[in-house]
């Protein structure tokens, strides 16, 4: 399966909804699975280059992000 622009756009949009704690988790997954996609040239922030991700890592992150959003929604309804 090929990564489409739409898949990347959706992940980017979804990751904007994450808390900073969840974002750290996302960075952790990328560091573990696909280190080349991490850009730490700016010490104040860590950037993930979505275009450098392999499919397996992308899918792992996508599932993580979806789970975080679902958990946040559930928490918000209580």
PDB file of N, CA, C and O in Angstrom:
ATOM      1  N   UNK A   1       0.852  -1.203   0.000  1.00  0.00           N
ATOM      2  CA  UNK A   1       0.000   0.000   0.000  1.00  0.00           C
ATOM      3  C   UNK A   1       0.885   1.250   0.000  1.00  0.00           C
ATOM      4  O   UNK A   1       1.904   1.302   0.664  1.00  0.00           O
ATOM      5  N   UNK A   2       0.456   2.223  -0.739  1.00  0.00           N
ATOM      6  CA  UNK A   2       1.213   3.472  -0.896  1.00  0.00           C
ATOM      7  C   UNK A   2       0.649   4.550   0.036  1.00  0.00           C
ATOM      8  O   UNK A   2      -0.552   4.637   0.250  1.00  0.00           O
ATOM      9  N   UNK A   3       1.548   5.361   0.577  1.00  0.00           N
ATOM     10  CA  UNK A   3       1.104   6.503   1.387  1.00  0.00           C
ATOM     11  C   UNK A   3       0.615   7.601   0.459  1.00  0.00           C
ATOM     12  O   UNK A   3       1.345   8.043  -0.424  1.00  0.00           O
ATOM     13  N   UNK A   4      -0.605   8.067   0.652  1.00  0.00           N
ATOM     14  CA  UNK A   4      -1.136   9.126  -0.204  1.00  0.00           C
ATOM     15  C   UNK A   4      -1.009  10.477   0.499  1.00  0.00           C
ATOM     16  O   UNK A   4      -0.870  10.544   1.722  1.00  0.00           O
ATOM     17  N   UNK A   5      -1.107  11.520  -0.287  1.00  0.00           N
ATOM     18  CA  UNK A   5      -1.071  12.874   0.267  1.00  0.00           C
ATOM     19  C   UNK A   5      -2.213  13.044   1.265  1.00  0.00           C
ATOM     20  O   UNK A   5      -2.067  13.640   2.318  1.00  0.00           O
ATOM     21  N   UNK A   6      -3.371  12.487   0.921  1.00  0.00           N
ATOM     22  CA  UNK A   6      -4.555  12.600   1.771  1.00  0.00           C
ATOM     23  C   UNK A   6      -4.319  11.939   3.138  1.00  0.00           C
ATOM     24  O   UNK A   6      -4.709  12.473   4.175  1.00  0.00           O
ATOM     25  N   UNK A   7      -3.680  10.778   3.140  1.00  0.00           N
ATOM     26  CA  UNK A   7      -3.381  10.084   4.402  1.00  0.00           C
ATOM     27  C   UNK A   7      -2.464  10.947   5.275  1.00  0.00           C
ATOM     28  O   UNK A   7      -2.670  11.074   6.482  1.00  0.00           O
ATOM     29  N   UNK A   8      -1.457  11.536   4.642  1.00  0.00           N
ATOM     30  CA  UNK A   8      -0.511  12.387   5.373  1.00  0.00           C
ATOM     31  C   UNK A   8      -1.203  13.643   5.906  1.00  0.00           C
ATOM     32  O   UNK A   8      -0.977  14.046   7.037  1.00  0.00           O
ATOM     33  N   UNK A   9      -2.058  14.232   5.069  1.00  0.00           N
ATOM     34  CA  UNK A   9      -2.779  15.431   5.473  1.00  0.00           C
ATOM     35  C   UNK A   9      -3.672  15.134   6.680  1.00  0.00           C
ATOM     36  O   UNK A   9      -3.715  15.896   7.641  1.00  0.00           O
ATOM     37  N   UNK A  10      -4.360  14.000   6.623  1.00  0.00           N
ATOM     38  CA  UNK A  10      -5.262  13.609   7.707  1.00  0.00           C
ATOM     39  C   UNK A  10      -4.486  13.383   9.007  1.00  0.00           C
ATOM     40  O   UNK A  10      -4.909  13.825  10.076  1.00  0.00           O
ATOM     41  N   UNK A  11      -3.344  12.727   8.904  1.00  0.00           N
ATOM     42  CA  UNK A  11      -2.521  12.489  10.100  1.00  0.00           C
ATOM     43  C   UNK A  11      -2.062  13.819  10.684  1.00  0.00           C
ATOM     44  O   UNK A  11      -2.110  14.019  11.898  1.00  0.00           O
ATOM     45  N   UNK A  12      -1.641  14.714   9.831  1.00  0.00           N
ATOM     46  CA  UNK A  12      -1.195  16.034  10.278  1.00  0.00           C
ATOM     47  C   UNK A  12      -2.327  16.766  11.004  1.00  0.00           C
ATOM     48  O   UNK A  12      -2.133  17.331  12.080  1.00  0.00           O
ATOM     49  N   UNK A  13      -3.513  16.728  10.418  1.00  0.00           N
ATOM     50  CA  UNK A  13      -4.677  17.372  11.017  1.00  0.00           C
ATOM     51  C   UNK A  13      -5.016  16.739  12.373  1.00  0.00           C
ATOM     52  O   UNK A  13      -5.266  17.432  13.346  1.00  0.00           O
ATOM     53  N   UNK A  14      -5.027  15.425  12.399  1.00  0.00           N
ATOM     54  CA  UNK A  14      -5.360  14.709  13.634  1.00  0.00           C
ATOM     55  C   UNK A  14      -4.328  14.964  14.723  1.00  0.00           C
ATOM     56  O   UNK A  14      -4.682  15.121  15.893  1.00  0.00           O
ATOM     57  N   UNK A  15      -3.059  15.013  14.348  1.00  0.00           N
ATOM     58  CA  UNK A  15      -2.017  15.196  15.366  1.00  0.00           C
ATOM     59  C   UNK A  15      -2.094  16.592  15.994  1.00  0.00           C
ATOM     60  O   UNK A  15      -1.649  16.789  17.118  1.00  0.00           O
ATOM     61  N   UNK A  16      -2.707  17.543  15.290  1.00  0.00           N
ATOM     62  CA  UNK A  16      -2.900  18.877  15.855  1.00  0.00           C
ATOM     63  C   UNK A  16      -3.873  18.882  17.026  1.00  0.00           C
ATOM     64  O   UNK A  16      -3.919  19.835  17.795  1.00  0.00           O
ATOM     65  N   UNK A  17      -4.647  17.805  17.160  1.00  0.00           N
ATOM     66  CA  UNK A  17      -5.621  17.714  18.251  1.00  0.00           C
ATOM     67  C   UNK A  17      -5.021  17.081  19.514  1.00  0.00           C
ATOM     68  O   UNK A  17      -5.674  17.030  20.549  1.00  0.00           O
ATOM     69  N   UNK A  18      -3.792  16.593  19.418  1.00  0.00           N
ATOM     70  CA  UNK A  18      -3.202  15.870  20.543  1.00  0.00           C
ATOM     71  C   UNK A  18      -2.681  16.809  21.629  1.00  0.00           C
ATOM     72  O   UNK A  18      -2.248  17.921  21.354  1.00  0.00           O
ATOM     73  N   UNK A  19      -2.684  16.298  22.839  1.00  0.00           N
ATOM     74  CA  UNK A  19      -2.074  17.030  23.956  1.00  0.00           C
ATOM     75  C   UNK A  19      -0.556  16.918  23.805  1.00  0.00           C
ATOM     76  O   UNK A  19      -0.054  16.058  23.072  1.00  0.00           O
ATOM     77  N   UNK A  20       0.179  17.759  24.518  1.00  0.00           N
ATOM     78  CA  UNK A  20       1.644  17.682  24.392  1.00  0.00           C
ATOM     79  C   UNK A  20       2.158  16.332  24.881  1.00  0.00           C
ATOM     80  O   UNK A  20       3.112  15.799  24.330  1.00  0.00           O
ATOM     81  N   UNK A  21       1.510  15.755  25.870  1.00  0.00           N
ATOM     82  CA  UNK A  21       1.925  14.438  26.372  1.00  0.00           C
ATOM     83  C   UNK A  21       1.780  13.390  25.262  1.00  0.00           C
ATOM     84  O   UNK A  21       2.673  12.572  25.039  1.00  0.00           O
ATOM     85  N   UNK A  22       0.658  13.429  24.555  1.00  0.00           N
ATOM     86  CA  UNK A  22       0.433  12.485  23.462  1.00  0.00           C
ATOM     87  C   UNK A  22       1.402  12.733  22.302  1.00  0.00           C
ATOM     88  O   UNK A  22       1.849  11.795  21.645  1.00  0.00           O
ATOM     89  N   UNK A  23       1.731  14.011  22.058  1.00  0.00           N
ATOM     90  CA  UNK A  23       2.700  14.325  20.999  1.00  0.00           C
ATOM     91  C   UNK A  23       4.074  13.733  21.328  1.00  0.00           C
ATOM     92  O   UNK A  23       4.759  13.224  20.448  1.00  0.00           O
ATOM     93  N   UNK A  24       4.463  13.796  22.603  1.00  0.00           N
ATOM     94  CA  UNK A  24       5.734  13.175  23.008  1.00  0.00           C
ATOM     95  C   UNK A  24       5.714  11.679  22.716  1.00  0.00           C
ATOM     96  O   UNK A  24       6.709  11.108  22.274  1.00  0.00           O
ATOM     97  N   UNK A  25       4.565  11.063  22.967  1.00  0.00           N
ATOM     98  CA  UNK A  25       4.419   9.637  22.673  1.00  0.00           C
ATOM     99  C   UNK A  25       4.589   9.350  21.196  1.00  0.00           C
ATOM    100  O   UNK A  25       5.232   8.379  20.800  1.00  0.00           O
ATOM    101  N   UNK A  26       4.036  10.227  20.383  1.00  0.00           N
ATOM    102  CA  UNK A  26       4.132  10.083  18.928  1.00  0.00           C
ATOM    103  C   UNK A  26       5.596  10.194  18.487  1.00  0.00           C
ATOM    104  O   UNK A  26       6.074   9.393  17.674  1.00  0.00           O
ATOM    105  N   UNK A  27       6.302  11.169  19.028  1.00  0.00           N
ATOM    106  CA  UNK A  27       7.725  11.342  18.704  1.00  0.00           C
ATOM    107  C   UNK A  27       8.506  10.101  19.137  1.00  0.00           C
ATOM    108  O   UNK A  27       9.386   9.629  18.421  1.00  0.00           O
ATOM    109  N   UNK A  28       8.150   9.562  20.291  1.00  0.00           N
ATOM    110  CA  UNK A  28       8.809   8.345  20.784  1.00  0.00           C
ATOM    111  C   UNK A  28       8.673   7.188  19.815  1.00  0.00           C
ATOM    112  O   UNK A  28       9.634   6.448  19.564  1.00  0.00           O
ATOM    113  N   UNK A  29       7.486   7.023  19.244  1.00  0.00           N
ATOM    114  CA  UNK A  29       7.250   5.942  18.274  1.00  0.00           C
ATOM    115  C   UNK A  29       8.143   6.148  17.048  1.00  0.00           C
ATOM    116  O   UNK A  29       8.773   5.220  16.553  1.00  0.00           O
ATOM    117  N   UNK A  30       8.213   7.389  16.572  1.00  0.00           N
ATOM    118  CA  UNK A  30       9.017   7.677  15.379  1.00  0.00           C
ATOM    119  C   UNK A  30      10.501   7.445  15.679  1.00  0.00           C
ATOM    120  O   UNK A  30      11.215   6.854  14.869  1.00  0.00           O
ATOM    121  N   UNK A  31      10.968   7.900  16.845  1.00  0.00           N
ATOM    122  CA  UNK A  31      12.380   7.702  17.209  1.00  0.00           C
ATOM    123  C   UNK A  31      12.732   6.226  17.243  1.00  0.00           C
ATOM    124  O   UNK A  31      13.812   5.821  16.854  1.00  0.00           O
ATOM    125  N   UNK A  32      11.788   5.415  17.706  1.00  0.00           N
ATOM    126  CA  UNK A  32      12.010   3.978  17.826  1.00  0.00           C
ATOM    127  C   UNK A  32      11.984   3.275  16.474  1.00  0.00           C
ATOM    128  O   UNK A  32      12.775   2.385  16.203  1.00  0.00           O
ATOM    129  N   UNK A  33      11.053   3.703  15.608  1.00  0.00           N
ATOM    130  CA  UNK A  33      10.793   2.951  14.380  1.00  0.00           C
ATOM    131  C   UNK A  33      11.429   3.523  13.121  1.00  0.00           C
ATOM    132  O   UNK A  33      11.706   2.788  12.185  1.00  0.00           O
ATOM    133  N   UNK A  34      11.613   4.833  13.074  1.00  0.00           N
ATOM    134  CA  UNK A  34      12.058   5.455  11.820  1.00  0.00           C
ATOM    135  C   UNK A  34      12.814   6.747  12.134  1.00  0.00           C
ATOM    136  O   UNK A  34      12.345   7.844  11.835  1.00  0.00           O
ATOM    137  N   UNK A  35      13.998   6.590  12.733  1.00  0.00           N
ATOM    138  CA  UNK A  35      14.766   7.734  13.231  1.00  0.00           C
ATOM    139  C   UNK A  35      15.054   8.808  12.174  1.00  0.00           C
ATOM    140  O   UNK A  35      15.104   9.987  12.488  1.00  0.00           O
ATOM    141  N   UNK A  36      15.157   8.403  10.921  1.00  0.00           N
ATOM    142  CA  UNK A  36      15.496   9.381   9.872  1.00  0.00           C
ATOM    143  C   UNK A  36      14.398  10.423   9.661  1.00  0.00           C
ATOM    144  O   UNK A  36      14.634  11.451   9.037  1.00  0.00           O
ATOM    145  N   UNK A  37      13.181  10.161  10.174  1.00  0.00           N
ATOM    146  CA  UNK A  37      12.069  11.097   9.977  1.00  0.00           C
ATOM    147  C   UNK A  37      12.042  12.195  11.039  1.00  0.00           C
ATOM    148  O   UNK A  37      11.204  13.075  10.994  1.00  0.00           O
ATOM    149  N   UNK A  38      12.978  12.139  11.986  1.00  0.00           N
ATOM    150  CA  UNK A  38      13.026  13.141  13.057  1.00  0.00           C
ATOM    151  C   UNK A  38      13.996  14.251  12.686  1.00  0.00           C
ATOM    152  O   UNK A  38      15.140  13.996  12.343  1.00  0.00           O
ATOM    153  N   UNK A  39      13.506  15.480  12.787  1.00  0.00           N
ATOM    154  CA  UNK A  39      14.362  16.639  12.530  1.00  0.00           C
ATOM    155  C   UNK A  39      14.521  17.403  13.839  1.00  0.00           C
ATOM    156  O   UNK A  39      13.569  17.983  14.352  1.00  0.00           O
ATOM    157  N   UNK A  40      15.726  17.380  14.375  1.00  0.00           N
ATOM    158  CA  UNK A  40      15.988  18.080  15.623  1.00  0.00           C
ATOM    159  C   UNK A  40      16.954  19.239  15.409  1.00  0.00           C
ATOM    160  O   UNK A  40      17.700  19.602  16.302  1.00  0.00           O
ATOM    161  N   UNK A  41      16.909  19.824  14.225  1.00  0.00           N
ATOM    162  CA  UNK A  41      17.823  20.932  13.931  1.00  0.00           C
ATOM    163  C   UNK A  41      17.495  22.163  14.779  1.00  0.00           C
ATOM    164  O   UNK A  41      18.363  22.977  15.052  1.00  0.00           O
ATOM    165  N   UNK A  42      16.260  22.292  15.199  1.00  0.00           N
ATOM    166  CA  UNK A  42      15.873  23.373  16.096  1.00  0.00           C
ATOM    167  C   UNK A  42      15.743  22.782  17.504  1.00  0.00           C
ATOM    168  O   UNK A  42      14.865  21.965  17.750  1.00  0.00           O
ATOM    169  N   UNK A  43      16.620  23.181  18.446  1.00  0.00           N
ATOM    170  CA  UNK A  43      16.592  22.573  19.777  1.00  0.00           C
ATOM    171  C   UNK A  43      15.296  22.845  20.548  1.00  0.00           C
ATOM    172  O   UNK A  43      14.967  22.127  21.480  1.00  0.00           O
ATOM    173  N   UNK A  44      14.542  23.856  20.137  1.00  0.00           N
ATOM    174  CA  UNK A  44      13.310  24.204  20.847  1.00  0.00           C
ATOM    175  C   UNK A  44      12.135  23.298  20.467  1.00  0.00           C
ATOM    176  O   UNK A  44      11.143  23.236  21.171  1.00  0.00           O
ATOM    177  N   UNK A  45      12.258  22.618  19.339  1.00  0.00           N
ATOM    178  CA  UNK A  45      11.156  21.739  18.927  1.00  0.00           C
ATOM    179  C   UNK A  45      11.665  20.556  18.117  1.00  0.00           C
ATOM    180  O   UNK A  45      12.738  20.599  17.546  1.00  0.00           O
ATOM    181  N   UNK A  46      10.876  19.514  18.115  1.00  0.00           N
ATOM    182  CA  UNK A  46      11.192  18.320  17.332  1.00  0.00           C
ATOM    183  C   UNK A  46      10.169  18.247  16.216  1.00  0.00           C
ATOM    184  O   UNK A  46       8.975  18.362  16.457  1.00  0.00           O
ATOM    185  N   UNK A  47      10.647  18.087  15.009  1.00  0.00           N
ATOM    186  CA  UNK A  47       9.721  17.963  13.882  1.00  0.00           C
ATOM    187  C   UNK A  47       9.786  16.558  13.321  1.00  0.00           C
ATOM    188  O   UNK A  47      10.849  15.950  13.269  1.00  0.00           O
ATOM    189  N   UNK A  48       8.626  16.079  12.907  1.00  0.00           N
ATOM    190  CA  UNK A  48       8.556  14.776  12.241  1.00  0.00           C
ATOM    191  C   UNK A  48       8.315  15.054  10.766  1.00  0.00           C
ATOM    192  O   UNK A  48       7.361  15.744  10.410  1.00  0.00           O
ATOM    193  N   UNK A  49       9.189  14.538   9.927  1.00  0.00           N
ATOM    194  CA  UNK A  49       9.028  14.685   8.483  1.00  0.00           C
ATOM    195  C   UNK A  49       8.168  13.525   7.991  1.00  0.00           C
ATOM    196  O   UNK A  49       8.656  12.406   7.822  1.00  0.00           O
ATOM    197  N   UNK A  50       6.891  13.801   7.802  1.00  0.00           N
ATOM    198  CA  UNK A  50       5.942  12.749   7.423  1.00  0.00           C
ATOM    199  C   UNK A  50       6.364  12.072   6.126  1.00  0.00           C
ATOM    200  O   UNK A  50       6.194  10.874   5.955  1.00  0.00           O
ATOM    201  N   UNK A  51       6.987  12.826   5.218  1.00  0.00           N
ATOM    202  CA  UNK A  51       7.410  12.252   3.933  1.00  0.00           C
ATOM    203  C   UNK A  51       8.538  11.241   4.083  1.00  0.00           C
ATOM    204  O   UNK A  51       8.759  10.426   3.195  1.00  0.00           O
ATOM    205  N   UNK A  52       9.256  11.289   5.206  1.00  0.00           N
ATOM    206  CA  UNK A  52      10.365  10.347   5.416  1.00  0.00           C
ATOM    207  C   UNK A  52       9.928   9.065   6.117  1.00  0.00           C
ATOM    208  O   UNK A  52      10.716   8.145   6.278  1.00  0.00           O
ATOM    209  N   UNK A  53       8.684   9.012   6.547  1.00  0.00           N
ATOM    210  CA  UNK A  53       8.209   7.824   7.267  1.00  0.00           C
ATOM    211  C   UNK A  53       8.004   6.652   6.326  1.00  0.00           C
ATOM    212  O   UNK A  53       7.534   6.825   5.193  1.00  0.00           O
ATOM    213  N   UNK A  54       8.346   5.455   6.799  1.00  0.00           N
ATOM    214  CA  UNK A  54       7.993   4.276   6.017  1.00  0.00           C
ATOM    215  C   UNK A  54       6.533   3.922   6.353  1.00  0.00           C
ATOM    216  O   UNK A  54       5.980   4.394   7.344  1.00  0.00           O
ATOM    217  N   UNK A  55       5.925   3.098   5.530  1.00  0.00           N
ATOM    218  CA  UNK A  55       4.503   2.786   5.675  1.00  0.00           C
ATOM    219  C   UNK A  55       4.192   2.178   7.044  1.00  0.00           C
ATOM    220  O   UNK A  55       3.226   2.567   7.703  1.00  0.00           O
ATOM    221  N   UNK A  56       5.024   1.255   7.476  1.00  0.00           N
ATOM    222  CA  UNK A  56       4.785   0.573   8.752  1.00  0.00           C
ATOM    223  C   UNK A  56       4.757   1.573   9.916  1.00  0.00           C
ATOM    224  O   UNK A  56       3.863   1.531  10.761  1.00  0.00           O
ATOM    225  N   UNK A  57       5.720   2.490   9.947  1.00  0.00           N
ATOM    226  CA  UNK A  57       5.773   3.495  11.007  1.00  0.00           C
ATOM    227  C   UNK A  57       4.592   4.445  10.891  1.00  0.00           C
ATOM    228  O   UNK A  57       3.969   4.804  11.886  1.00  0.00           O
ATOM    229  N   UNK A  58       4.272   4.844   9.664  1.00  0.00           N
ATOM    230  CA  UNK A  58       3.129   5.729   9.452  1.00  0.00           C
ATOM    231  C   UNK A  58       1.864   5.110  10.026  1.00  0.00           C
ATOM    232  O   UNK A  58       1.113   5.763  10.755  1.00  0.00           O
ATOM    233  N   UNK A  59       1.628   3.844   9.718  1.00  0.00           N
ATOM    234  CA  UNK A  59       0.409   3.179  10.185  1.00  0.00           C
ATOM    235  C   UNK A  59       0.394   3.062  11.708  1.00  0.00           C
ATOM    236  O   UNK A  59      -0.652   3.213  12.345  1.00  0.00           O
ATOM    237  N   UNK A  60       1.565   2.816  12.289  1.00  0.00           N
ATOM    238  CA  UNK A  60       1.688   2.723  13.746  1.00  0.00           C
ATOM    239  C   UNK A  60       1.319   4.064  14.390  1.00  0.00           C
ATOM    240  O   UNK A  60       0.553   4.119  15.348  1.00  0.00           O
ATOM    241  N   UNK A  61       1.859   5.141  13.837  1.00  0.00           N
ATOM    242  CA  UNK A  61       1.582   6.482  14.359  1.00  0.00           C
ATOM    243  C   UNK A  61       0.119   6.839  14.149  1.00  0.00           C
ATOM    244  O   UNK A  61      -0.533   7.396  15.035  1.00  0.00           O
ATOM    245  N   UNK A  62      -0.410   6.521  12.973  1.00  0.00           N
ATOM    246  CA  UNK A  62      -1.793   6.839  12.667  1.00  0.00           C
ATOM    247  C   UNK A  62      -2.725   6.175  13.672  1.00  0.00           C
ATOM    248  O   UNK A  62      -3.635   6.812  14.205  1.00  0.00           O
ATOM    249  N   UNK A  63      -2.475   4.917  13.989  1.00  0.00           N
ATOM    250  CA  UNK A  63      -3.299   4.206  14.961  1.00  0.00           C
ATOM    251  C   UNK A  63      -3.151   4.841  16.346  1.00  0.00           C
ATOM    252  O   UNK A  63      -4.137   5.039  17.056  1.00  0.00           O
ATOM    253  N   UNK A  64      -1.937   5.178  16.716  1.00  0.00           N
ATOM    254  CA  UNK A  64      -1.687   5.824  18.013  1.00  0.00           C
ATOM    255  C   UNK A  64      -2.476   7.136  18.124  1.00  0.00           C
ATOM    256  O   UNK A  64      -3.148   7.395  19.121  1.00  0.00           O
ATOM    257  N   UNK A  65      -2.413   7.948  17.075  1.00  0.00           N
ATOM    258  CA  UNK A  65      -3.100   9.244  17.069  1.00  0.00           C
ATOM    259  C   UNK A  65      -4.616   9.037  17.173  1.00  0.00           C
ATOM    260  O   UNK A  65      -5.292   9.710  17.955  1.00  0.00           O
ATOM    261  N   UNK A  66      -5.149   8.088  16.394  1.00  0.00           N
ATOM    262  CA  UNK A  66      -6.591   7.793  16.451  1.00  0.00           C
ATOM    263  C   UNK A  66      -6.993   7.369  17.861  1.00  0.00           C
ATOM    264  O   UNK A  66      -8.028   7.799  18.376  1.00  0.00           O
ATOM    265  N   UNK A  67      -6.184   6.517  18.488  1.00  0.00           N
ATOM    266  CA  UNK A  67      -6.474   6.046  19.847  1.00  0.00           C
ATOM    267  C   UNK A  67      -6.466   7.204  20.837  1.00  0.00           C
ATOM    268  O   UNK A  67      -7.317   7.283  21.722  1.00  0.00           O
ATOM    269  N   UNK A  68      -5.507   8.114  20.702  1.00  0.00           N
ATOM    270  CA  UNK A  68      -5.415   9.278  21.594  1.00  0.00           C
ATOM    271  C   UNK A  68      -6.652  10.160  21.458  1.00  0.00           C
ATOM    272  O   UNK A  68      -7.211  10.629  22.456  1.00  0.00           O
ATOM    273  N   UNK A  69      -7.086  10.383  20.221  1.00  0.00           N
ATOM    274  CA  UNK A  69      -8.253  11.227  19.975  1.00  0.00           C
ATOM    275  C   UNK A  69      -9.505  10.566  20.557  1.00  0.00           C
ATOM    276  O   UNK A  69     -10.312  11.223  21.212  1.00  0.00           O
ATOM    277  N   UNK A  70      -9.641   9.262  20.337  1.00  0.00           N
ATOM    278  CA  UNK A  70     -10.805   8.538  20.864  1.00  0.00           C
ATOM    279  C   UNK A  70     -10.824   8.602  22.388  1.00  0.00           C
ATOM    280  O   UNK A  70     -11.871   8.823  22.996  1.00  0.00           O
ATOM    281  N   UNK A  71      -9.655   8.448  22.996  1.00  0.00           N
ATOM    282  CA  UNK A  71      -9.551   8.495  24.460  1.00  0.00           C
ATOM    283  C   UNK A  71      -9.921   9.890  24.975  1.00  0.00           C
ATOM    284  O   UNK A  71     -10.652  10.029  25.949  1.00  0.00           O
ATOM    285  N   UNK A  72      -9.465  10.918  24.297  1.00  0.00           N
ATOM    286  CA  UNK A  72      -9.760  12.299  24.696  1.00  0.00           C
ATOM    287  C   UNK A  72     -11.254  12.586  24.566  1.00  0.00           C
ATOM    288  O   UNK A  72     -11.843  13.245  25.421  1.00  0.00           O
ATOM    289  N   UNK A  73     -11.865  12.077  23.503  1.00  0.00           N
ATOM    290  CA  UNK A  73     -13.310  12.283  23.305  1.00  0.00           C
ATOM    291  C   UNK A  73     -14.102  11.604  24.401  1.00  0.00           C
ATOM    292  O   UNK A  73     -15.059  12.146  24.917  1.00  0.00           O
ATOM    293  N   UNK A  74     -13.680  10.366  24.744  1.00  0.00           N
ATOM    294  CA  UNK A  74     -14.360   9.610  25.786  1.00  0.00           C
ATOM    295  C   UNK A  74     -14.275  10.349  27.114  1.00  0.00           C
ATOM    296  O   UNK A  74     -15.242  10.474  27.852  1.00  0.00           O
ATOM    297  N   UNK A  75     -13.077  10.874  27.401  1.00  0.00           N
ATOM    298  CA  UNK A  75     -12.844  11.615  28.646  1.00  0.00           C
ATOM    299  C   UNK A  75     -13.713  12.870  28.678  1.00  0.00           C
ATOM    300  O   UNK A  75     -14.244  13.238  29.720  1.00  0.00           O
ATOM    301  N   UNK A  76     -13.845  13.526  27.543  1.00  0.00           N
ATOM    302  CA  UNK A  76     -14.622  14.755  27.464  1.00  0.00           C
ATOM    303  C   UNK A  76     -16.119  14.538  27.674  1.00  0.00           C
ATOM    304  O   UNK A  76     -16.830  15.442  28.084  1.00  0.00           O
ATOM    305  N   UNK A  77     -16.595  13.332  27.405  1.00  0.00           N
ATOM    306  CA  UNK A  77     -18.034  13.051  27.531  1.00  0.00           C
ATOM    307  C   UNK A  77     -18.446  12.706  28.955  1.00  0.00           C
ATOM    308  O   UNK A  77     -19.614  12.680  29.264  1.00  0.00           O
ATOM    309  N   UNK A  78     -17.479  12.421  29.821  1.00  0.00           N
ATOM    310  CA  UNK A  78     -17.804  12.012  31.191  1.00  0.00           C
ATOM    311  C   UNK A  78     -18.289  13.169  32.028  1.00  0.00           C
ATOM    312  O   UNK A  78     -17.893  14.267  31.903  1.00  0.00           O
TER     313      UNK A  78
END
